[in-house]
PDB file of C-alpha atoms in Angstrom:
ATOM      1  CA  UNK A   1     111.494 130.543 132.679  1.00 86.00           C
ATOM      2  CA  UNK A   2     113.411 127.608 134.565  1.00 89.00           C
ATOM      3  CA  UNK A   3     112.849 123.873 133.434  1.00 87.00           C
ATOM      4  CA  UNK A   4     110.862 122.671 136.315  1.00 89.00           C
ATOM      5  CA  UNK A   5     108.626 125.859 135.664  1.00 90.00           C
ATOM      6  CA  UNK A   6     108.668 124.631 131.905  1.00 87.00           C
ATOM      7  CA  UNK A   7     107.990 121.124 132.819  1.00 87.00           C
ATOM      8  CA  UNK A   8     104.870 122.458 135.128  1.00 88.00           C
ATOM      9  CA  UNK A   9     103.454 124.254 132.087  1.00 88.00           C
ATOM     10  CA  UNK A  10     103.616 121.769 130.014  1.00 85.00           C
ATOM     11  CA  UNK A  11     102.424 119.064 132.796  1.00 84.00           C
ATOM     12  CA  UNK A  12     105.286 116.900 131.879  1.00 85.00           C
ATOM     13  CA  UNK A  13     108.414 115.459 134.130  1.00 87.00           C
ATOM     14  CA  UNK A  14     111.640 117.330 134.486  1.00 87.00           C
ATOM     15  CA  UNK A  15     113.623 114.414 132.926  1.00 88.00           C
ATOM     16  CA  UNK A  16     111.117 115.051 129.806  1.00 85.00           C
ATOM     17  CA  UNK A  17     112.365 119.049 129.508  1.00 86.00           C
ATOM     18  CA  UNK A  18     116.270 117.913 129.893  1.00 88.00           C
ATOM     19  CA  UNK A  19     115.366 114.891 127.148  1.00 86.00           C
ATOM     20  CA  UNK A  20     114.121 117.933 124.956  1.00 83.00           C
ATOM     21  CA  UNK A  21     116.446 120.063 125.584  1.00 86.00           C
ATOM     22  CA  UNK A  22     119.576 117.644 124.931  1.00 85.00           C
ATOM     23  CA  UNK A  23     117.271 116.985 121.443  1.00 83.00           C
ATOM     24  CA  UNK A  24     117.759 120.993 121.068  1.00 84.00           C
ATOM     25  CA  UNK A  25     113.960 121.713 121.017  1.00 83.00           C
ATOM     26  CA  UNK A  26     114.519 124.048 123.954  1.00 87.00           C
ATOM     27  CA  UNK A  27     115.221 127.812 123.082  1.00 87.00           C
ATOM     28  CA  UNK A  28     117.804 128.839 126.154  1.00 87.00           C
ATOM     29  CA  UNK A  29     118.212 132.822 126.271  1.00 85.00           C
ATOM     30  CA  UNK A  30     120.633 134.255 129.022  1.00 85.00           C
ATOM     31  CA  UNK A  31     120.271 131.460 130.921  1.00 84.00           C
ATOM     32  CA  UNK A  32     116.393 131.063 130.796  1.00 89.00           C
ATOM     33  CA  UNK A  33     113.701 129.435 128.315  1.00 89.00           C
ATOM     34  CA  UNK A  34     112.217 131.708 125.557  1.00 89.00           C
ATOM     35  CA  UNK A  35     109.077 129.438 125.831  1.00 88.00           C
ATOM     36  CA  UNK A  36     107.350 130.973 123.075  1.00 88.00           C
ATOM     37  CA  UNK A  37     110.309 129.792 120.795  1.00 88.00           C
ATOM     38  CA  UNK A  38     110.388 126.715 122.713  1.00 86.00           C
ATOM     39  CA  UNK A  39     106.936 126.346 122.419  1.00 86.00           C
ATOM     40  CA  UNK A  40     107.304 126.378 118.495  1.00 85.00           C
ATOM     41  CA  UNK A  41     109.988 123.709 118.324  1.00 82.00           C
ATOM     42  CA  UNK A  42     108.206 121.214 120.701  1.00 82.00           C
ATOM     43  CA  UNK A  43     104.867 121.919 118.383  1.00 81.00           C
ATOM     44  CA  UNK A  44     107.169 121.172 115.334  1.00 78.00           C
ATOM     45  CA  UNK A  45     109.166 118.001 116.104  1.00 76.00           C
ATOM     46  CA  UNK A  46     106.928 116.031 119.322  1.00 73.00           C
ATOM     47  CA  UNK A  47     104.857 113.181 117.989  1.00 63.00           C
ATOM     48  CA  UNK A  48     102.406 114.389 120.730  1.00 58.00           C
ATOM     49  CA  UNK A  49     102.294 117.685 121.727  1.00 51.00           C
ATOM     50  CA  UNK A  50     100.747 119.290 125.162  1.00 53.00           C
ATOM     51  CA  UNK A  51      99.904 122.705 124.557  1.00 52.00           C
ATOM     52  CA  UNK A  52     100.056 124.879 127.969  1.00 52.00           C
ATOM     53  CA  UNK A  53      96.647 127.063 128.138  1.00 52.00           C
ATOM     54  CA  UNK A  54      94.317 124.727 126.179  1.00 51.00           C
ATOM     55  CA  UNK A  55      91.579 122.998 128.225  1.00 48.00           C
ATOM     56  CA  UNK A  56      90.991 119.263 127.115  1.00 48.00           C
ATOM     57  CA  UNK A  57      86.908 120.363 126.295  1.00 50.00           C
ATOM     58  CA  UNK A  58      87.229 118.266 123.141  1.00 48.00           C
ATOM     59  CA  UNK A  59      85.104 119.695 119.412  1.00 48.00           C
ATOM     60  CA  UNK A  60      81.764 120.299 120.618  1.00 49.00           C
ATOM     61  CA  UNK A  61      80.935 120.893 117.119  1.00 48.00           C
ATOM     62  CA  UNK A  62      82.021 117.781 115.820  1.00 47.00           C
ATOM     63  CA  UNK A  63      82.082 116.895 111.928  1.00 46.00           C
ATOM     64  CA  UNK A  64      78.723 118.170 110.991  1.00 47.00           C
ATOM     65  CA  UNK A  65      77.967 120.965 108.968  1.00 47.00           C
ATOM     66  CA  UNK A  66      78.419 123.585 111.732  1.00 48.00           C
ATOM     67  CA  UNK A  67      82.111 122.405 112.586  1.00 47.00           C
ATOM     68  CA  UNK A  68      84.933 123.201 111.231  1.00 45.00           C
ATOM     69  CA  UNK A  69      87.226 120.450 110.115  1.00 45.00           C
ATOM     70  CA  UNK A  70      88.248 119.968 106.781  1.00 48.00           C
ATOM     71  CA  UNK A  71      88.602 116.204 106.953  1.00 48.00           C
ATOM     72  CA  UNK A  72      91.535 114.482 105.630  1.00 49.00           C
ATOM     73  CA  UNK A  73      91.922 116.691 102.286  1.00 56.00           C
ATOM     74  CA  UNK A  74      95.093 115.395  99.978  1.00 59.00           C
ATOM     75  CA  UNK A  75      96.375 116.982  97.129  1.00 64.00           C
ATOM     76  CA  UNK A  76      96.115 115.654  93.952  1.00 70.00           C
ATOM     77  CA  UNK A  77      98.295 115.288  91.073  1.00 72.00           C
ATOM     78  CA  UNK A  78      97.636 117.516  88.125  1.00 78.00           C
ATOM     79  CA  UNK A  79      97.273 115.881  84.565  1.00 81.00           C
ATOM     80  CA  UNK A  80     100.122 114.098  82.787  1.00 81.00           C
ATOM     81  CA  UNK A  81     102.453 115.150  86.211  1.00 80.00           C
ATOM     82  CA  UNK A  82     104.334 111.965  87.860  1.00 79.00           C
ATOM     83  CA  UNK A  83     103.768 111.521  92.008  1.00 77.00           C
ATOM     84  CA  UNK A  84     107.211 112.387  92.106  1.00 77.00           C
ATOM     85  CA  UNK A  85     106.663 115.883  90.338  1.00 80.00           C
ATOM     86  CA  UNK A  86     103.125 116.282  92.276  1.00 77.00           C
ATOM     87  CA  UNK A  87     105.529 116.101  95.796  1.00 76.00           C
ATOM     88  CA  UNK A  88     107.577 118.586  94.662  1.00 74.00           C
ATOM     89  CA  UNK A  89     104.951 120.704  93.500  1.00 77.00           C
ATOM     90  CA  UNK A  90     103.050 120.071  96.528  1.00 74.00           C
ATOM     91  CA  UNK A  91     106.335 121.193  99.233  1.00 72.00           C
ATOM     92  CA  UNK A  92     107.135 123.856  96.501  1.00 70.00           C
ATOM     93  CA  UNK A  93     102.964 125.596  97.058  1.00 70.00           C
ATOM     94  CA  UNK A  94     102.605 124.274 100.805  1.00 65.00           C
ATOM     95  CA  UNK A  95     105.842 124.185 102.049  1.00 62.00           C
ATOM     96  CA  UNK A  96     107.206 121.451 104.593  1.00 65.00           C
ATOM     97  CA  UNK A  97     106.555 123.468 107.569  1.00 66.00           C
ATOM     98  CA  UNK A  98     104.137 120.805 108.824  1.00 67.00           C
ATOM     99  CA  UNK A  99     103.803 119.666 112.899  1.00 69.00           C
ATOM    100  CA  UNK A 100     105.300 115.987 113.347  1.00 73.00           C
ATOM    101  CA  UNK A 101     101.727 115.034 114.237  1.00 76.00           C
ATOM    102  CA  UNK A 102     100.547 116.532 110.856  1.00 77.00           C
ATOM    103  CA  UNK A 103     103.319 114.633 108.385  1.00 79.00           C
ATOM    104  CA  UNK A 104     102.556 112.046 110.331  1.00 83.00           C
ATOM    105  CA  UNK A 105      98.911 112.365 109.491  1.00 84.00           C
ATOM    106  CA  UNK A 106      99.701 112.753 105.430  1.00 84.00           C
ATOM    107  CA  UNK A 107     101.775 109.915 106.133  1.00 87.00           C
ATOM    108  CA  UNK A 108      99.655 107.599 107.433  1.00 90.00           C
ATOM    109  CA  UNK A 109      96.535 108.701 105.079  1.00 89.00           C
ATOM    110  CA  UNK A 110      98.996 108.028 101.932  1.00 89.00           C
ATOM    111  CA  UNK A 111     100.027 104.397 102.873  1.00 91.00           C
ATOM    112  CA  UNK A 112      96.406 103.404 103.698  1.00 92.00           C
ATOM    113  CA  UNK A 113      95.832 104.648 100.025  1.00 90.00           C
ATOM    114  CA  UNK A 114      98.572 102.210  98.640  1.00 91.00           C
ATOM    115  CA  UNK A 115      97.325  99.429 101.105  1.00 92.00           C
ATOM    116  CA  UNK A 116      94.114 100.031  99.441  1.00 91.00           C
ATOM    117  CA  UNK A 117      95.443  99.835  95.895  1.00 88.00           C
ATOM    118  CA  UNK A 118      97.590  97.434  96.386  1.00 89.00           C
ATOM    119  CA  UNK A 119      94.450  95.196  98.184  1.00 90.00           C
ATOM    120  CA  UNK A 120      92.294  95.893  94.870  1.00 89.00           C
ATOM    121  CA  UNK A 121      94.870  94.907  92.802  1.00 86.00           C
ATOM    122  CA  UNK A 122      95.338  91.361  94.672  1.00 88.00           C
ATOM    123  CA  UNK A 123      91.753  90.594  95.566  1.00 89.00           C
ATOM    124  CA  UNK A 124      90.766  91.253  91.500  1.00 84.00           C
ATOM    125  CA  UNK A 125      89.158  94.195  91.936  1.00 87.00           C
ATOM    126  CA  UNK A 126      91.531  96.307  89.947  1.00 84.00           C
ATOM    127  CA  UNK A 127      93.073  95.165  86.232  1.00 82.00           C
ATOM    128  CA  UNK A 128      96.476  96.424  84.701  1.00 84.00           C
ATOM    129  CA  UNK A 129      95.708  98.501  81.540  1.00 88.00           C
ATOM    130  CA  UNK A 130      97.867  96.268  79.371  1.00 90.00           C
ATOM    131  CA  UNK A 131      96.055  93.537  80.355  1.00 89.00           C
ATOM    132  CA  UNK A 132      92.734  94.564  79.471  1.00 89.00           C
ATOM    133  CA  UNK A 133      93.955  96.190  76.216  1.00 92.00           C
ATOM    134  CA  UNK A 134      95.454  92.889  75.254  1.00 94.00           C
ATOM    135  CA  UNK A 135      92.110  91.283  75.834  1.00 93.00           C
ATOM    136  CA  UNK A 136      89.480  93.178  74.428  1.00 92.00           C
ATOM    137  CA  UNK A 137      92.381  93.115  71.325  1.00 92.00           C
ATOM    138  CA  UNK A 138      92.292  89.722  71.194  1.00 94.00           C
ATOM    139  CA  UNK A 139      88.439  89.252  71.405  1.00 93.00           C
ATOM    140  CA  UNK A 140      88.203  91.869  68.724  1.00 91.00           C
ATOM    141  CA  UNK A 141      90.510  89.772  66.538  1.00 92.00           C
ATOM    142  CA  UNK A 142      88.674  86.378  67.328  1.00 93.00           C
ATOM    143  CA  UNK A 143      85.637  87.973  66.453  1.00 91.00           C
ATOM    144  CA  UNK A 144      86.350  89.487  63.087  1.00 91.00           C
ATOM    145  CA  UNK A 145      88.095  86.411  62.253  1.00 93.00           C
ATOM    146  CA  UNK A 146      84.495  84.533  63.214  1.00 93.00           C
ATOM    147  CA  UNK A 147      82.965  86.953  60.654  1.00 92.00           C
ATOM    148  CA  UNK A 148      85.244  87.241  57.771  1.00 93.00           C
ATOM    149  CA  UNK A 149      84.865  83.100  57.779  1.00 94.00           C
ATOM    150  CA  UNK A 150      81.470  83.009  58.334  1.00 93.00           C
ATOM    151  CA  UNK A 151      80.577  83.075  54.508  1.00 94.00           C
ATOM    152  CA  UNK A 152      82.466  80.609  53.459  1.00 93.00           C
ATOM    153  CA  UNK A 153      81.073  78.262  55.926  1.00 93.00           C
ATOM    154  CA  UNK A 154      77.596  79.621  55.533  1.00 93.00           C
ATOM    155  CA  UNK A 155      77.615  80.168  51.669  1.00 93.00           C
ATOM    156  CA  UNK A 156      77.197  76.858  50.474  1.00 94.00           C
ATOM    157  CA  UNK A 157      74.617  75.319  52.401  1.00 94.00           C
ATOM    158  CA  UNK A 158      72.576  79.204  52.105  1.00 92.00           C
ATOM    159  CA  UNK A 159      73.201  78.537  48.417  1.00 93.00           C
ATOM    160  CA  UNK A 160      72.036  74.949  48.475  1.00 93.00           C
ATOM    161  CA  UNK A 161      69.230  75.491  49.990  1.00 93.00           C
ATOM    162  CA  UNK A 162      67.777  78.590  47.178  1.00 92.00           C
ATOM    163  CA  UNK A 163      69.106  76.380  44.392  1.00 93.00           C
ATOM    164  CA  UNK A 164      71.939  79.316  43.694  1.00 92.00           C
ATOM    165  CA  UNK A 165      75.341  79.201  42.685  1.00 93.00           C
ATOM    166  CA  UNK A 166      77.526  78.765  45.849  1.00 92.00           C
ATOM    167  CA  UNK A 167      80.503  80.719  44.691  1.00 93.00           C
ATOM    168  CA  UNK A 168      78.397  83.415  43.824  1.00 93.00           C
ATOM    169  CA  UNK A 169      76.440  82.926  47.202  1.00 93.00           C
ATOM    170  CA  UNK A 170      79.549  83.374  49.108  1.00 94.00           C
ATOM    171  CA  UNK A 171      81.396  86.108  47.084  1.00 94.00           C
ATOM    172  CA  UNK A 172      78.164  88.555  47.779  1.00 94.00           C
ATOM    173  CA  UNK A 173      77.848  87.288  51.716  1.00 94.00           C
ATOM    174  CA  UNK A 174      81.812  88.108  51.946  1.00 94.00           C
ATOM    175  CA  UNK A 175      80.957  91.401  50.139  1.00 95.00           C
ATOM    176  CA  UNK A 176      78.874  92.203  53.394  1.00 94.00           C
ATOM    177  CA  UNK A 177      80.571  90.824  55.811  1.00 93.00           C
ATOM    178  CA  UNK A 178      83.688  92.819  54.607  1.00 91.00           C
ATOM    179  CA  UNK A 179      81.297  96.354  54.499  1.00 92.00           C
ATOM    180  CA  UNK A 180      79.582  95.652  58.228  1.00 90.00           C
ATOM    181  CA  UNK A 181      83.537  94.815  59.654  1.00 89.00           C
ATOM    182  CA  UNK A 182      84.945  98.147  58.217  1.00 88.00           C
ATOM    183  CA  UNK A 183      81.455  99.563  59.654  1.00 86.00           C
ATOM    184  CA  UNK A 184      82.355  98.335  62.955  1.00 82.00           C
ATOM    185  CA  UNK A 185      85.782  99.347  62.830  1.00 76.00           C
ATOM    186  CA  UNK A 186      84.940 103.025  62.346  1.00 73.00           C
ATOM    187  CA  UNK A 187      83.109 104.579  65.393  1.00 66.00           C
ATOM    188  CA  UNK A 188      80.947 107.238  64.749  1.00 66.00           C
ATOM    189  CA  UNK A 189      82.054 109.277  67.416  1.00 66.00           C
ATOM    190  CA  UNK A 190      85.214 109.812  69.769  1.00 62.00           C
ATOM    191  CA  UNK A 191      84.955 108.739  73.421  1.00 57.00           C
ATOM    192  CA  UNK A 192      86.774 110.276  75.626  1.00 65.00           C
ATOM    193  CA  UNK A 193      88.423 108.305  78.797  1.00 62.00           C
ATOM    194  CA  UNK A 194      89.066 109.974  81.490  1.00 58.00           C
ATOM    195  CA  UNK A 195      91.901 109.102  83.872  1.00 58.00           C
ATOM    196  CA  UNK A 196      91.005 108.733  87.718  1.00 53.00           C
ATOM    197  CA  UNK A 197      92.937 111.370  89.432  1.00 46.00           C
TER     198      UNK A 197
END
C-alpha cells in the first residue's frame, strides 16, 4: 500500500504518514507499506490512535454490570516490597508492551494518587507515623507520671481525713498505683496493625 492510500485508511493527511514515517513507525517492504506491521507501530507509539475498520458507535454497554471494562485496575505492592521493587516486579509479570495511550493512562492514574497523598498530607488529613508514635509516647509518659505522683499528693489529706498515718496512707496508695500501671502496661492481647496496601 502507497502513503496517500495509507493516509486514506487511516483518515489522516499525507504530511501526517511522511511525519510517521520519518519517526520510523512506518513498516516499508519492497517499496510498499506492510500496514499490518505499520498498523502495530502507530498503535504502540501515537498518543491517539485511529484504527482503520472501527466505526465510532461508542460502548453501548457502558460501565454497568453487563459491560465489560475493568476500570482503572493498578497493581499493588506485595508486603514488605519497596515501589521501586513492585515496578520491577510489575514490567517483569506484565511486561512493558503497553500502547502510548495505555502508559499514558497508568501514568496519569499514578500521579493523581500522589496528588492525592500529597493533598492529605497538607490539608491534615494524613499524620507521619513518627509523629503520632512520639505523641501517644509522650501522653503515655505524662500520664503515668500523673499516676505514680498521685499518692503522694493524695495520701496526706486521704490520711487526714480517716485520722491514719499519712506515710502509711501513701506507701499502700503507691503500692496500687504501682500494680494498676504495670496492669496497664501489659495488654492482654496482641493487636495486630495492618498496613494499607
Amino acid at each position: 500500500m502507497n502513503q496517500a492510500d495509507f493516509a486514506k485508511l487511516h483518515s489522516v493527511s499525507r504530511k501526517t504518514v511522511t511525519q510517521w514515517k520519518a519517526r520510523g513507525w512506518l513498516v516499508i517492504a519492497g517499496g510498499e507499506i506492510d500496514v499490518e506491521a505499520s498498523n502495530a507501530n502507530i498503535e504502540r507509539y501515537r498518543k491517539t490512535v485511529t484504527q482503520p475498520g472501527k466505526t465510532g458507535t461508542g460502548n453501548k454497554k457502558g460501565n454497568g454490570a453487563g459491560g465489560n471494562c475493568q476500570g482503572n485496575k493498578l497493581p499493588t505492592t506485595l508486603e514488605g516490597e519497596t515501589s521501586e521493587q513492585a515496578a520491577h516486579r510489575i514490567i517483569a509479570t506484565e511486561g512493558a508492551t503497553m500502547s502510548m495511550d495505555e502508559a499514558l493512562r497508568v501514568k496519569e492514574n499514578y500521579l493523581a494518587l500522589l496528588r492525592q497523598l500529597e493533598y492529605e498530607q497538607k490539608s491534615g488529613a494524613l499524620v507521619e507515623m513518627e509523629l503520632a508514635e512520639k505523641i501517644l509516647f509522650e501522653q503515655a509518659r505524662a500520664q503515668r507520671d500523673a499516676w505514680l505522683n498521685w499518692p503522694t499528693r493524695v495520701g496526706p489529706l486521704l490520711a487526714a481525713e480517716l485520722g491514719l498515718e499519712a506515710d502509711r496512707v501513701t506507701g499502700v496508695l503507691a503500692d496500687y498505683v504501682h500494680r494498676h500501671i504495670a496492669q496497664l502496661g501489659a495488654p492482654e492481647e496482641e493487636v495486630e496493625f495492618s498496613e494499607k496496601g
